[in-house]
Tab-separated table of C-alpha atoms in Angstrom:
chain	number	residue	atom	x	y	z
A	99	MET	CA	92.274	59.229	-108.860
A	100	ILE	CA	95.240	58.034	-106.869
A	101	ASN	CA	95.552	61.507	-105.452
A	102	LEU	CA	92.012	61.390	-104.100
A	103	LEU	CA	92.719	58.224	-102.197
A	104	LYS	CA	95.675	59.659	-100.359
A	105	ASN	CA	95.206	59.877	-96.652
A	106	TYR	CA	96.753	63.162	-95.648
A	107	LYS	CA	96.144	62.498	-91.972
A	108	LYS	CA	99.214	60.299	-92.046
A	109	TYR	CA	101.321	63.011	-93.608
A	110	SER	CA	103.638	65.078	-91.456
A	111	ASP	CA	103.221	68.853	-91.387
A	112	GLU	CA	106.470	69.216	-93.284
A	113	LYS	CA	105.153	67.033	-96.137
A	114	LEU	CA	101.831	68.835	-96.291
A	115	VAL	CA	103.299	72.310	-96.708
A	116	PRO	CA	104.644	71.830	-100.290
A	117	LEU	CA	101.278	70.379	-101.311
A	118	VAL	CA	99.472	73.378	-99.861
A	119	VAL	CA	101.779	75.700	-101.781
A	120	LYS	CA	100.744	73.890	-104.987
A	121	GLY	CA	97.097	74.520	-104.131
A	122	ASN	CA	96.121	71.066	-102.895
A	123	GLU	CA	92.841	71.652	-101.063
A	124	ARG	CA	92.785	68.400	-99.135
A	125	ALA	CA	96.291	68.931	-97.864
A	126	PHE	CA	95.306	72.425	-96.838
A	127	ASN	CA	92.216	71.182	-94.991
A	128	GLU	CA	94.339	68.730	-93.072
A	129	LEU	CA	96.969	71.293	-92.121
A	130	TYR	CA	94.342	73.859	-91.230
A	131	SER	CA	92.454	71.448	-88.990
A	132	ARG	CA	95.684	70.707	-87.120
A	133	TYR	CA	96.550	74.297	-86.353
A	134	GLU	CA	93.484	76.522	-86.647
A	135	LYS	CA	92.469	76.318	-82.981
A	136	LYS	CA	95.975	76.443	-81.574
A	137	MET	CA	96.972	79.425	-83.621
A	138	TYR	CA	93.690	81.214	-83.113
A	139	ARG	CA	94.004	80.878	-79.334
A	140	PHE	CA	97.580	82.011	-79.484
A	141	PHE	CA	96.535	85.169	-81.347
A	142	TYR	CA	93.514	85.586	-79.120
A	143	ARG	CA	95.702	85.566	-76.035
A	144	MET	CA	98.479	87.646	-77.521
A	145	LEU	CA	96.040	90.274	-78.768
A	146	ASN	CA	94.237	90.655	-75.448
A	147	ARG	CA	91.273	88.508	-76.423
A	148	ASP	CA	90.437	90.557	-79.472
A	149	THR	CA	88.565	87.940	-81.501
A	150	GLU	CA	88.331	90.046	-84.624
A	151	ARG	CA	92.029	90.732	-84.841
A	152	ALA	CA	92.761	87.142	-83.896
A	153	ASN	CA	90.701	85.991	-86.877
A	154	ASP	CA	92.471	88.471	-89.138
A	155	LEU	CA	95.902	87.340	-88.039
A	156	LEU	CA	94.931	83.684	-88.333
A	157	GLN	CA	93.936	84.371	-91.929
A	158	ASP	CA	97.155	86.281	-92.586
A	159	LEU	CA	99.165	83.444	-91.135
A	160	PHE	CA	97.634	80.804	-93.400
A	161	ILE	CA	97.875	83.084	-96.418
A	162	LYS	CA	101.590	83.238	-95.703
A	163	ILE	CA	101.716	79.451	-95.670
A	164	ILE	CA	99.839	79.220	-98.975
A	165	GLU	CA	101.750	81.913	-100.806
A	166	LYS	CA	105.179	81.752	-99.203
A	167	GLY	CA	105.280	78.248	-97.834
A	168	ASP	CA	108.041	77.397	-100.312
A	169	ARG	CA	110.353	79.490	-98.136
A	170	PHE	CA	109.818	77.051	-95.308
A	171	ASP	CA	112.873	74.908	-94.727
A	172	THR	CA	111.501	71.366	-94.504
A	173	ASP	CA	114.447	70.372	-92.328
A	174	ARG	CA	112.960	72.522	-89.585
A	175	LYS	CA	109.952	71.647	-87.514
A	176	PHE	CA	106.859	73.211	-89.049
A	177	SER	CA	105.137	74.074	-85.768
A	178	THR	CA	108.195	75.975	-84.571
A	179	TRP	CA	108.334	77.929	-87.803
A	180	LEU	CA	104.604	78.620	-87.609
A	181	TYR	CA	104.801	80.004	-84.085
A	182	ALA	CA	107.766	82.141	-85.080
A	183	VAL	CA	105.786	83.611	-87.988
A	184	ALA	CA	102.765	84.082	-85.713
A	185	GLY	CA	104.945	85.851	-83.149
A	186	ASN	CA	106.208	88.208	-85.827
A	187	LEU	CA	102.656	88.938	-86.944
A	188	CYS	CA	101.811	89.857	-83.371
A	189	LYS	CA	104.821	92.152	-83.139
A	190	ASN	CA	103.740	93.867	-86.345
A	191	GLU	CA	100.273	94.221	-84.941
A	192	TYR	CA	101.620	95.827	-81.784
A	193	ARG	CA	103.531	98.284	-83.853
A	194	ARG	CA	100.595	99.041	-86.098
A	195	VAL	CA	98.194	99.925	-83.334
A	196	GLU	CA	98.657	100.745	-79.741
A	197	ARG	CA	95.640	98.757	-78.889
A	198	LEU	CA	97.452	96.675	-76.317
A	199	THR	CA	98.140	99.547	-73.956
A	200	ASN	CA	94.679	100.998	-74.360
A	201	ASN	CA	93.006	97.679	-73.733
A	202	GLN	CA	95.142	97.022	-70.700
A	203	GLU	CA	94.161	100.313	-69.141
A	204	LYS	CA	90.513	99.707	-69.929
A	205	MET	CA	90.492	96.185	-68.562
A	206	ILE	CA	92.326	97.134	-65.356
A	207	THR	CA	89.820	99.810	-64.531
A	208	ASP	CA	86.981	97.378	-65.216
A	209	VAL	CA	88.181	94.864	-62.668
A	210	ARG	CA	87.793	95.471	-58.991
A	211	PRO	CA	89.219	92.913	-56.584
A	212	GLY	CA	86.784	91.595	-54.000
A	213	PRO	CA	86.776	92.957	-50.499
A	214	ASP	CA	87.892	89.650	-49.062
A	215	ASN	CA	91.678	89.460	-49.528
A	216	GLU	CA	91.800	86.157	-47.695
A	217	MET	CA	89.933	84.184	-50.286
A	218	ASP	CA	91.441	80.911	-51.224
A	219	PHE	CA	91.903	79.817	-54.792
A	220	TYR	CA	91.003	76.290	-53.857
A	221	LEU	CA	87.616	77.185	-52.484
A	222	PRO	CA	84.885	76.018	-54.811
A	223	ASN	CA	83.452	79.503	-55.043
A	224	ALA	CA	82.631	80.195	-58.666
A	225	ILE	CA	82.542	83.950	-58.228
A	226	ASP	CA	85.924	84.091	-56.510
A	227	ARG	CA	87.393	81.809	-59.067
A	228	SER	CA	86.029	83.915	-61.870
A	229	LEU	CA	87.419	87.048	-60.274
A	230	PHE	CA	90.821	85.510	-59.871
A	231	THR	CA	90.833	84.360	-63.469
A	232	THR	CA	89.860	87.807	-64.664
A	233	ARG	CA	92.617	89.365	-62.609
A	234	LEU	CA	95.087	86.854	-63.928
A	235	THR	CA	94.041	87.586	-67.494
A	236	ASN	CA	94.567	91.261	-66.963
A	237	ALA	CA	97.900	90.660	-65.309
A	238	LEU	CA	98.954	88.509	-68.217
A	239	GLU	CA	98.090	91.247	-70.646
A	240	GLU	CA	100.163	93.694	-68.664
A	241	LEU	CA	103.281	91.615	-69.096
A	242	GLU	CA	105.983	92.624	-71.507
A	243	ASP	CA	105.636	91.092	-74.957
A	244	ILE	CA	108.548	88.695	-74.636
A	245	HIS	CA	107.427	87.474	-71.198
A	246	ARG	CA	103.827	87.053	-72.268
A	247	THR	CA	104.809	85.231	-75.470
A	248	CYS	CA	107.044	82.928	-73.499
A	249	PHE	CA	104.384	82.256	-70.895
A	250	ILE	CA	101.642	81.559	-73.456
A	251	LEU	CA	103.848	79.303	-75.537
A	252	ARG	CA	104.791	77.338	-72.467
A	253	TYR	CA	101.508	77.023	-70.573
A	254	GLN	CA	98.862	77.473	-73.243
A	255	GLU	CA	100.531	75.996	-76.311
A	256	GLU	CA	102.522	73.579	-74.163
A	257	LEU	CA	105.722	73.859	-76.172
A	258	SER	CA	108.937	72.558	-74.680
A	259	ILE	CA	111.668	74.918	-73.508
A	260	LYS	CA	113.719	73.944	-76.535
A	261	GLU	CA	110.887	74.655	-78.957
A	262	ILE	CA	110.255	78.037	-77.375
A	263	SER	CA	113.935	78.856	-77.693
A	264	GLU	CA	113.702	78.076	-81.419
A	265	VAL	CA	110.518	80.086	-81.872
A	266	MET	CA	111.897	83.083	-80.033
A	267	ASP	CA	115.396	82.583	-81.390
A	268	CYS	CA	117.111	82.718	-78.026
A	269	PRO	CA	118.975	80.277	-75.733
A	270	GLU	CA	117.053	77.884	-73.518
A	271	GLY	CA	118.430	79.597	-70.423
A	272	THR	CA	116.850	82.849	-71.579
A	273	VAL	CA	113.508	81.095	-71.997
A	274	LYS	CA	113.683	79.723	-68.447
A	275	SER	CA	114.614	83.139	-67.163
A	276	ARG	CA	111.744	84.788	-69.003
A	277	LEU	CA	109.311	82.215	-67.660
A	278	TYR	CA	110.551	82.857	-64.180
A	279	TYR	CA	110.085	86.602	-64.460
A	280	ALA	CA	106.673	86.175	-66.080
A	281	LEU	CA	105.529	83.988	-63.206
A	282	ARG	CA	107.022	86.339	-60.670
A	283	LYS	CA	105.297	89.380	-62.116
A	284	LEU	CA	101.986	87.569	-62.328
A	285	SER	CA	102.317	86.470	-58.733
A	286	ASP	CA	103.141	90.011	-57.689
A	287	LYS	CA	100.011	91.308	-59.370
A	288	LEU	CA	97.885	88.602	-57.774
A	289	GLN	CA	99.340	88.951	-54.299
A	290	VAL	CA	96.066	90.423	-52.995
A	291	PHE	CA	94.725	86.912	-53.142
A	292	ARG	CA	97.448	85.530	-50.884
A	293	PRO	CA	98.587	87.907	-48.111
A	294	GLU	CA	101.095	85.529	-46.564
A	295	ALA	CA	102.838	85.330	-49.907
A	296	VAL	CA	102.817	89.102	-50.144
A	297	LYS	CA	104.863	89.449	-47.031
A	298	GLU	CA	107.290	86.811	-48.210
A	299	MET	CA	107.714	88.283	-51.659
A	300	ASN	CA	108.080	91.794	-50.297
A	301	TYR	CA	110.787	90.546	-48.020
A	302	GLU	CA	112.536	88.864	-50.956
A	303	LYS	CA	112.335	92.037	-53.001
A	304	GLN	CA	113.935	94.056	-50.217
A	305	THR	CA	116.690	91.562	-49.573
A	306	GLY	CA	117.188	90.677	-53.206
B	76	MET	CA	119.765	85.847	-47.271
B	77	ARG	CA	117.640	83.651	-49.474
B	78	SER	CA	118.884	83.305	-53.010
B	79	ARG	CA	116.179	83.573	-55.598
B	80	PRO	CA	116.073	81.518	-58.778
B	81	ALA	CA	116.907	83.318	-61.968
B	82	ASN	CA	114.923	80.815	-63.930
B	83	ILE	CA	112.280	78.132	-63.667
B	84	ASP	CA	113.655	74.646	-63.731
B	85	PRO	CA	111.307	72.216	-65.503
B	86	GLN	CA	111.584	69.849	-62.565
B	87	ILE	CA	110.366	72.506	-60.128
B	88	GLU	CA	107.725	73.566	-62.605
B	89	GLN	CA	106.410	70.022	-62.633
B	90	LEU	CA	106.321	69.937	-58.829
B	91	MET	CA	104.345	73.166	-58.748
B	92	LEU	CA	101.786	71.840	-61.178
B	93	THR	CA	101.245	68.624	-59.244
B	94	ARG	CA	101.775	69.194	-55.518
B	95	SER	CA	101.520	71.876	-52.883
B	96	TYR	CA	104.420	72.645	-50.592
B	97	ALA	CA	102.844	70.566	-47.834
B	98	GLN	CA	102.764	67.527	-50.112
B	99	LEU	CA	106.419	67.642	-51.047
B	100	THR	CA	108.860	65.067	-49.771
B	101	GLU	CA	111.949	66.048	-47.831
B	102	GLU	CA	114.105	65.432	-50.843
B	103	GLU	CA	111.928	67.691	-52.980
B	104	ILE	CA	111.934	70.365	-50.295
B	105	ARG	CA	115.719	70.245	-50.324
B	106	LEU	CA	115.567	70.859	-54.055
B	107	LEU	CA	113.537	74.017	-53.415
B	108	GLU	CA	115.348	75.093	-50.300
B	109	ASP	CA	117.584	77.678	-51.856
B	110	LYS	CA	115.053	78.874	-54.391
B	111	PHE	CA	111.538	79.115	-52.947
B	112	SER	CA	110.125	79.793	-49.547
B	113	PRO	CA	106.951	77.798	-48.695
B	114	ALA	CA	104.744	80.873	-49.155
B	115	TYR	CA	106.401	81.912	-52.352
B	116	TYR	CA	106.216	78.366	-53.689
B	117	ASP	CA	102.483	78.194	-53.021
B	118	ALA	CA	101.825	81.647	-54.479
B	119	THR	CA	103.657	80.788	-57.653
B	120	ARG	CA	101.935	77.420	-57.797
B	121	LYS	CA	98.570	79.135	-57.435
B	122	THR	CA	99.338	81.492	-60.297
B	123	LEU	CA	100.564	78.684	-62.482
B	124	LEU	CA	97.538	76.495	-61.815
B	125	ALA	CA	95.172	79.364	-62.381
B	126	ALA	CA	96.843	80.174	-65.670
B	127	THR	CA	96.780	76.623	-66.982
B	128	ASP	CA	93.196	76.227	-65.808
B	129	MET	CA	92.224	79.435	-67.568
B	130	PHE	CA	93.950	78.367	-70.761
B	131	ALA	CA	92.160	75.018	-70.645
B	132	ARG	CA	88.735	76.540	-70.071
B	133	ASP	CA	88.894	79.542	-72.321
B	134	LEU	CA	88.796	77.896	-75.736
B	135	PRO	CA	87.561	80.329	-78.349
B	136	LEU	CA	87.055	79.081	-81.894
B	137	PRO	CA	88.010	80.886	-85.084
B	138	SER	CA	85.358	82.195	-87.418
B	139	PRO	CA	84.357	79.844	-90.278
B	140	LYS	CA	84.724	82.808	-92.615
B	141	VAL	CA	88.467	82.575	-92.202
B	142	LYS	CA	88.579	79.153	-93.794
B	143	ALA	CA	86.210	80.207	-96.591
B	144	ASN	CA	88.474	83.136	-97.414
B	145	LEU	CA	91.545	80.954	-97.274
B	146	LEU	CA	90.020	78.453	-99.695
B	147	LYS	CA	89.540	81.267	-102.213
B	148	VAL	CA	93.180	82.228	-101.831
B	149	LEU	CA	94.125	78.589	-102.242
B	150	ALA	CA	92.140	78.344	-105.509
B	151	THR	CA	94.015	81.367	-106.864
B	152	GLN	CA	97.283	79.831	-105.775
B	153	LYS	CA	96.384	76.603	-107.579
B	154	GLU	CA	95.797	78.488	-110.831
B	155	LYS	CA	99.152	80.191	-110.504
B	156	SER	CA	100.794	76.898	-109.771
B	157	VAL	CA	99.281	75.218	-112.856
B	158	ASN	CA	100.257	78.122	-115.113
B	159	SER	CA	103.819	78.149	-113.956
B	160	ASN	CA	104.086	74.378	-113.746
B	161	TRP	CA	105.392	73.640	-117.250
B	162	TRP	CA	107.813	76.527	-117.034
B	163	SER	CA	109.157	75.276	-113.754
B	164	THR	CA	109.365	71.751	-115.179
B	165	LEU	CA	111.404	73.054	-118.072
B	166	LEU	CA	113.643	75.214	-115.939
B	167	ASN	CA	114.121	72.598	-113.269
B	168	TYR	CA	114.863	69.799	-115.738
B	169	PRO	CA	117.907	68.026	-114.376
B	170	VAL	CA	120.645	68.710	-116.922
B	171	PRO	CA	124.305	68.118	-116.116
B	172	ALA	CA	126.115	71.386	-115.657
B	173	TRP	CA	128.650	70.774	-118.391
B	174	GLN	CA	126.023	70.711	-121.160
B	175	PRO	CA	124.706	74.252	-120.773
B	176	ALA	CA	128.243	75.411	-120.021
B	177	LEU	CA	129.497	73.936	-123.302
B	178	THR	CA	126.597	75.418	-125.247
B	179	VAL	CA	127.225	78.876	-123.857
B	180	SER	CA	130.940	78.558	-124.572
B	181	LEU	CA	130.324	77.607	-128.211
B	182	VAL	CA	127.922	80.486	-128.713
B	183	VAL	CA	130.442	82.889	-127.233
B	184	LEU	CA	133.217	81.511	-129.449
B	185	TYR	CA	131.073	81.763	-132.559
B	186	PHE	CA	130.229	85.396	-132.006
B	187	PHE	CA	133.466	86.706	-130.577
B	188	ILE	CA	136.258	84.950	-132.457
B	189	PRO	CA	137.155	87.013	-135.593
B	190	TRP	CA	136.769	84.519	-138.399
B	191	THR	CA	138.915	85.275	-141.523
B	192	GLU	CA	137.952	84.062	-144.966
B	193	THR	CA	140.615	81.957	-146.656
B	194	PRO	CA	141.098	82.622	-150.401
B	195	ASN	CA	139.301	80.074	-152.476
B	196	VAL	CA	142.311	79.182	-154.590
B	197	ASN	CA	143.536	75.663	-154.929
B	198	GLU	CA	146.350	74.118	-156.872
B	199	LYS	CA	144.195	73.322	-159.902
B	200	ASP	CA	143.196	76.942	-160.301
B	201	LEU	CA	146.829	77.963	-160.187
B	202	LEU	CA	147.831	75.474	-162.870
B	203	ALA	CA	144.933	76.485	-165.056
B	204	ALA	CA	145.946	80.097	-164.877
B	205	GLN	CA	149.546	79.289	-165.661
B	206	GLU	CA	148.550	77.120	-168.605
B	207	THR	CA	146.287	79.820	-169.911
B	208	ASP	CA	149.103	82.320	-169.701
B	209	THR	CA	151.357	79.983	-171.557
B	210	THR	CA	148.830	79.601	-174.347
B	211	TYR	CA	148.457	83.294	-174.784
B	212	GLU	CA	152.198	83.937	-174.692
B	213	SER	CA	152.938	81.278	-177.183
B	214	ALA	CA	150.417	82.682	-179.657
B	215	PRO	CA	152.284	84.731	-182.207
B	216	GLY	CA	150.844	86.894	-184.933
B	217	TYR	CA	150.970	90.388	-183.630
B	218	LEU	CA	151.034	93.089	-186.223
B	219	ALA	CA	153.844	95.542	-186.269
B	220	ALA	CA	152.597	98.821	-185.064
B	221	ALA	CA	153.544	101.767	-182.963
B	222	VAL	CA	151.917	100.571	-179.860
B	223	PRO	CA	152.122	102.366	-176.591
B	224	VAL	CA	152.939	100.219	-173.634
B	225	THR	CA	149.986	101.380	-171.619
B	226	THR	CA	147.352	99.976	-173.899
B	227	VAL	CA	144.187	98.512	-172.645
B	228	PRO	CA	144.067	94.748	-172.718
B	229	VAL	CA	141.732	93.165	-175.201
B	230	ARG	CA	140.010	91.031	-172.661
B	231	ARG	CA	138.840	92.810	-169.616
B	232	LYS	CA	137.028	89.963	-168.157
B	233	ASN	CA	138.648	88.649	-164.985
B	234	VAL	CA	141.432	91.172	-165.212
B	235	GLY	CA	139.798	94.016	-163.342
B	236	PRO	CA	141.068	95.336	-160.075
B	237	VAL	CA	138.332	93.639	-158.106
B	238	SER	CA	140.036	90.922	-156.166
B	239	ALA	CA	137.009	88.668	-156.349
B	240	ASP	CA	137.515	88.274	-160.145
B	241	LEU	CA	141.082	87.213	-159.795
B	242	HIS	CA	140.271	83.694	-158.826
B	243	GLN	CA	137.765	82.939	-161.570
B	244	LYS	CA	138.679	80.237	-163.954
B	245	ASN	CA	138.891	80.669	-167.712
B	246	THR	CA	136.126	79.035	-169.574
B	247	ILE	CA	136.357	77.471	-172.988
B	248	LEU	CA	134.322	80.353	-174.302
B	249	ASP	CA	136.903	82.777	-172.978
B	250	THR	CA	139.641	80.879	-174.726
B	251	LEU	CA	137.731	80.800	-178.007
B	252	GLN	CA	137.029	84.497	-177.743
B	253	GLY	CA	140.697	85.166	-177.167
B	254	VAL	CA	141.716	83.047	-180.119
B	255	ALA	CA	139.155	84.721	-182.391
B	256	GLN	CA	140.449	88.134	-181.435
B	257	THR	CA	143.995	86.977	-182.058
B	258	ILE	CA	142.995	85.869	-185.547
B	259	GLN	CA	141.263	89.141	-186.160
B	260	ARG	CA	144.366	91.015	-185.150
B	261	THR	CA	146.588	88.717	-187.187
B	262	PHE	CA	144.821	89.310	-190.509
B	263	ARG	CA	144.337	92.996	-190.087
B	264	PRO	CA	146.090	94.919	-192.873
B	265	ALA	CA	149.573	95.905	-191.816
B	266	ALA	CA	149.260	99.380	-193.325
B	267	GLU	CA	146.469	100.254	-191.019
B	268	VAL	CA	147.546	102.155	-187.987
B	269	LEU	CA	146.115	100.435	-185.037
B	270	SER	CA	145.947	100.940	-181.364
B	271	VAL	CA	145.892	97.289	-180.668
B	272	PRO	CA	147.338	95.891	-177.509
B	273	ALA	CA	150.951	95.096	-177.626
B	274	MET	CA	150.433	92.150	-175.369
B	275	GLN	CA	147.814	89.804	-174.193
B	276	LEU	CA	147.390	90.094	-170.490
B	277	SER	CA	146.529	87.133	-168.474
B	278	ASN	CA	143.305	86.902	-166.583
B	279	SER	CA	144.936	86.062	-163.324
B	280	THR	CA	147.114	87.690	-160.727
B	281	PHE	CA	149.592	84.918	-161.182
B	282	ALA	CA	150.077	85.905	-164.750
B	283	ALA	CA	150.224	89.553	-163.861
B	284	ASN	CA	152.996	88.808	-161.430
B	285	ASP	CA	154.664	86.921	-164.178
B	286	SER	CA	155.299	90.185	-165.994
B	287	ALA	CA	158.813	89.188	-167.116
B	288	GLU	CA	157.221	86.846	-169.595
B	289	VAL	CA	154.649	89.256	-170.936
B	290	ARG	CA	156.660	92.388	-171.212
B	291	PRO	CA	155.888	94.680	-174.165
B	292	LYS	CA	157.664	93.670	-177.318
B	293	THR	CA	160.065	95.861	-179.190
B	294	MET	CA	159.518	96.748	-182.822
B	295	GLU	CA	162.024	94.133	-183.967
B	296	GLU	CA	160.095	91.490	-182.146
B	297	TYR	CA	156.969	92.339	-184.108
B	298	PHE	CA	158.440	90.875	-187.258
B	299	ILE	CA	155.769	88.877	-189.039
B	300	ASP	CA	156.858	85.475	-190.062
B	301	PRO	CA	154.539	84.005	-192.761
B	302	ALA	CA	155.128	80.577	-191.332
B	303	ASN	CA	153.878	81.708	-187.999
B	304	ILE	CA	150.828	83.249	-189.580
B	305	MET	CA	149.994	79.974	-191.239
B	306	ALA	CA	150.501	78.122	-188.036
B	307	VAL	CA	148.151	80.434	-186.216
B	308	GLN	CA	145.590	80.043	-188.904
B	309	ASP	CA	145.708	76.289	-188.620
B	310	GLN	CA	145.475	76.438	-184.869
B	311	SER	CA	142.539	78.845	-185.048
B	312	ARG	CA	140.643	76.647	-187.431
B	313	ARG	CA	141.079	73.704	-185.188
B	314	LEU	CA	139.883	75.620	-182.177
B	315	VAL	CA	136.887	77.126	-183.963
B	316	SER	CA	135.823	73.777	-185.310
B	317	PHE	CA	136.184	72.371	-181.785
């Protein structure tokens, strides 16, 4: 009876995990509600917007929490651990199928940039905006795994540099460097939308 | 030559997300001076804004089936947890380390130390045996006969080679039996050639070791004294009546 009255919303993630491992449904519901969307979107983005695989990996991730959550070191931050496990699931998925490459090729051929290279991102033109977003999405999917993971964790999941370094098990300087190269590559791929930047970046490439 | 940044500084990142190059102050421009050209700053800013905008707008939701499946897994996990709960309680019971260590040590000692059985002989048993020997040795009345030394003792009980018998006490019945046999031997006709024992062996190892006192008697020693015979008779009567 006392157990039913517990308000798990006040519990930290780290306190909820042992309860979930014991099969506590209310603790599980609370933990799931906190992370289902975040983790689903992370998988969705990492798996090139494949909703089916994203659902599968989300399920696999929470099964790992239920069955092997006792391996989680409660001294660590749960979210960091969760993203690390999710990242590993993505890596396994990449290895299992070569869907990423195939999808990238398919998506690139689907997208055709508009004839107007001078279009401005800030113009309230819905079609242009949509085209730019599509191109950006494709460019993001073309990034290397480590750069894409870093970029998504930073700008979609909004983790700090320190948290990303823990998730990816690398120094903070490496994270900053990866973010820089991710942004640079994305900008390179989107240079058709900004000709004056193209000239500048081409110049930097030659001199750099 | 313009030096390019090898990484994104969070401070610059924040500037990109909030202001265009034209909106930057002189101090902020100085911060970017060695890292970004105006065009490159704006291009990167555009990419960054587009990405964050895309992430904010594109919000897919997971399938409800995922949660339904997970709840089934959770129910299974709960069953496992309940089944293993009392075991884990038992195994995780906080016991000081020295207690199980001591228990294990005692078990090991019990099984591996070669225990030796001590002979169950105490001082009383020894005295009883000696007294019994004395009684038998002091009993006269042997008939004169050509008796070989290697005769079989009259009483075999407790005299056998089995070591376990060596420590048994004489009972009153044994004593009475011995006395009765002595009487029988005493009043046997002297003319009869007998193969009677020349000596009465003791029923204990202590007496056997005491062989100097129970050595076989010579023919001269087998002289029958009528007084001794009478004395034995009296003694026997007393013992039988007892």
